[in-house]
Amino acid sequence: MIDFLRRKRRERLAALTPDGIPCMARHPAGAGRWRMGRVLTGPGGARWVPRRGEPVPLPAGRATGVRPPSVKEGMAINPGSRIVACTYGTGGVGGSIEIAVMPLDLRELLGAVPRSDAGADTAPA
């Protein structure tokens, strides 16, 4: 199954489909419900685009930690996913967001939203 997923991902990347990183996010972090969307990267930086609603730009976004979902969170999102806690903002205006991705997409997300020094103690599993 893993080989199938990797092959499909390679095919998607080879076709240069600009569909971003599929994920679920909770904005602000720790509040609200998990919503489906994608993290898109570009010259203007990363942004989370929900399936419905307005995109959330992540200026100067930094990943502060990576963790597995709790049992309660695993009911709303895939229990095999990894949750990346992020902070973003410049000039005193910012916020926080939690982004849940599958382990195969974790490295790509951390490339789009680099880790801060505070998140160095939690290694992705």
GROMACS .gro file of C-alpha atoms in nm:
model
  125
    1MET     CA    1   0.000   0.000   0.000
    2ILE     CA    2   0.284   0.238   0.081
    3ASP     CA    3   0.442   0.171  -0.258
    4PHE     CA    4   0.110   0.253  -0.424
    5LEU     CA    5   0.085   0.585  -0.238
    6ARG     CA    6   0.444   0.676  -0.319
    7ARG     CA    7   0.392   0.591  -0.685
    8LYS     CA    8   0.074   0.802  -0.703
    9ARG     CA    9   0.254   1.091  -0.536
   10ARG     CA   10   0.545   1.066  -0.783
   11GLU     CA   11   0.295   1.063  -1.071
   12ARG     CA   12   0.120   1.371  -0.931
   13LEU     CA   13   0.450   1.555  -0.892
   14ALA     CA   14   0.567   1.446  -1.238
   15ALA     CA   15   0.247   1.587  -1.388
   16LEU     CA   16   0.327   1.916  -1.211
   17THR     CA   17  -0.019   1.931  -1.062
   18PRO     CA   18  -0.015   2.240  -0.839
   19ASP     CA   19  -0.257   2.096  -0.591
   20GLY     CA   20  -0.051   2.157  -0.277
   21ILE     CA   21  -0.034   1.940   0.030
   22PRO     CA   22  -0.366   1.777   0.130
   23CYS     CA   23  -0.437   1.833   0.499
   24MET     CA   24  -0.686   1.916   0.769
   25ALA     CA   25  -0.639   2.225   0.982
   26ARG     CA   26  -0.775   2.382   1.296
   27HIS     CA   27  -0.754   2.761   1.307
   28PRO     CA   28  -0.683   2.898   1.565
   29ALA     CA   29  -0.489   2.611   1.716
   30GLY     CA   30  -0.679   2.417   1.982
   31ALA     CA   31  -1.015   2.578   1.899
   32GLY     CA   32  -1.289   2.506   1.653
   33ARG     CA   33  -1.320   2.203   1.433
   34TRP     CA   34  -1.091   2.034   1.184
   35ARG     CA   35  -1.152   2.152   0.827
   36MET     CA   36  -1.030   1.995   0.502
   37GLY     CA   37  -0.804   2.193   0.276
   38ARG     CA   38  -0.458   2.221   0.124
   39VAL     CA   39  -0.137   2.402   0.206
   40LEU     CA   40  -0.014   2.584  -0.103
   41THR     CA   41   0.332   2.728  -0.141
   42GLY     CA   42   0.440   3.001  -0.375
   43PRO     CA   43   0.643   3.318  -0.409
   44GLY     CA   44   0.421   3.491  -0.152
   45GLY     CA   45   0.485   3.220   0.108
   46ALA     CA   46   0.271   2.937   0.234
   47ARG     CA   47  -0.104   2.960   0.282
   48TRP     CA   48  -0.376   2.722   0.393
   49VAL     CA   49  -0.671   2.708   0.155
   50PRO     CA   50  -0.979   2.542   0.305
   51ARG     CA   51  -1.223   2.357   0.083
   52ARG     CA   52  -1.476   2.629   0.167
   53GLY     CA   53  -1.398   2.975   0.292
   54GLU     CA   54  -1.117   3.223   0.273
   55PRO     CA   55  -0.749   3.124   0.251
   56VAL     CA   56  -0.532   3.183   0.556
   57PRO     CA   57  -0.192   3.328   0.463
   58LEU     CA   58   0.094   3.206   0.680
   59PRO     CA   59   0.347   3.493   0.664
   60ALA     CA   60   0.671   3.402   0.838
   61GLY     CA   61   0.510   3.071   0.938
   62ARG     CA   62   0.716   2.847   1.168
   63ALA     CA   63   0.642   2.493   1.284
   64THR     CA   64   0.674   2.478   1.661
   65GLY     CA   65   0.608   2.108   1.712
   66VAL     CA   66   0.502   1.777   1.560
   67ARG     CA   67   0.288   1.523   1.745
   68PRO     CA   68   0.050   1.234   1.684
   69PRO     CA   69  -0.322   1.300   1.731
   70SER     CA   70  -0.492   1.224   2.061
   71VAL     CA   71  -0.766   0.960   2.073
   72LYS     CA   72  -1.035   1.231   2.055
   73GLU     CA   73  -0.862   1.403   1.762
   74GLY     CA   74  -0.820   1.067   1.590
   75MET     CA   75  -1.198   1.042   1.561
   76ALA     CA   76  -1.213   1.363   1.356
   77ILE     CA   77  -0.894   1.320   1.153
   78ASN     CA   78  -0.698   1.017   1.037
   79PRO     CA   79  -0.538   0.859   1.348
   80GLY     CA   80  -0.226   0.780   1.145
   81SER     CA   81  -0.162   1.146   1.064
   82ARG     CA   82   0.081   1.387   1.230
   83ILE     CA   83  -0.022   1.726   1.368
   84VAL     CA   84   0.212   2.018   1.306
   85ALA     CA   85   0.157   2.317   1.537
   86CYS     CA   86   0.247   2.644   1.361
   87THR     CA   87   0.271   3.009   1.449
   88TYR     CA   88   0.269   3.284   1.192
   89GLY     CA   89   0.263   3.659   1.159
   90THR     CA   90   0.474   3.968   1.135
   91GLY     CA   91   0.470   4.304   1.308
   92GLY     CA   92   0.289   4.180   1.618
   93VAL     CA   93  -0.009   4.057   1.415
   94GLY     CA   94  -0.028   3.681   1.385
   95GLY     CA   95  -0.184   3.366   1.512
   96SER     CA   96  -0.158   2.993   1.541
   97ILE     CA   97  -0.281   2.698   1.337
   98GLU     CA   98  -0.261   2.320   1.366
   99ILE     CA   99  -0.217   2.129   1.041
  100ALA     CA  100  -0.272   1.752   1.023
  101VAL     CA  101  -0.095   1.569   0.737
  102MET     CA  102  -0.014   1.211   0.657
  103PRO     CA  103   0.343   1.099   0.738
  104LEU     CA  104   0.436   1.083   0.367
  105ASP     CA  105   0.353   1.455   0.333
  106LEU     CA  106   0.518   1.565   0.657
  107ARG     CA  107   0.859   1.641   0.505
  108GLU     CA  108   0.699   1.850   0.229
  109LEU     CA  109   0.497   2.050   0.484
  110LEU     CA  110   0.803   2.111   0.700
  111GLY     CA  111   0.978   2.238   0.388
  112ALA     CA  112   0.696   2.487   0.329
  113VAL     CA  113   0.667   2.588   0.695
  114PRO     CA  114   1.017   2.544   0.843
  115ARG     CA  115   1.070   2.441   1.203
  116SER     CA  116   1.159   2.697   1.464
  117ASP     CA  117   1.430   2.635   1.724
  118ALA     CA  118   1.161   2.572   1.986
  119GLY     CA  119   1.028   2.275   1.783
  120ALA     CA  120   1.365   2.103   1.754
  121ASP     CA  121   1.301   1.879   2.055
  122THR     CA  122   1.004   1.697   1.893
  123ALA     CA  123   1.108   1.469   1.609
  124PRO     CA  124   0.859   1.361   1.343
  125ALA     CA  125   0.754   1.001   1.381
   0.00000   0.00000   0.00000
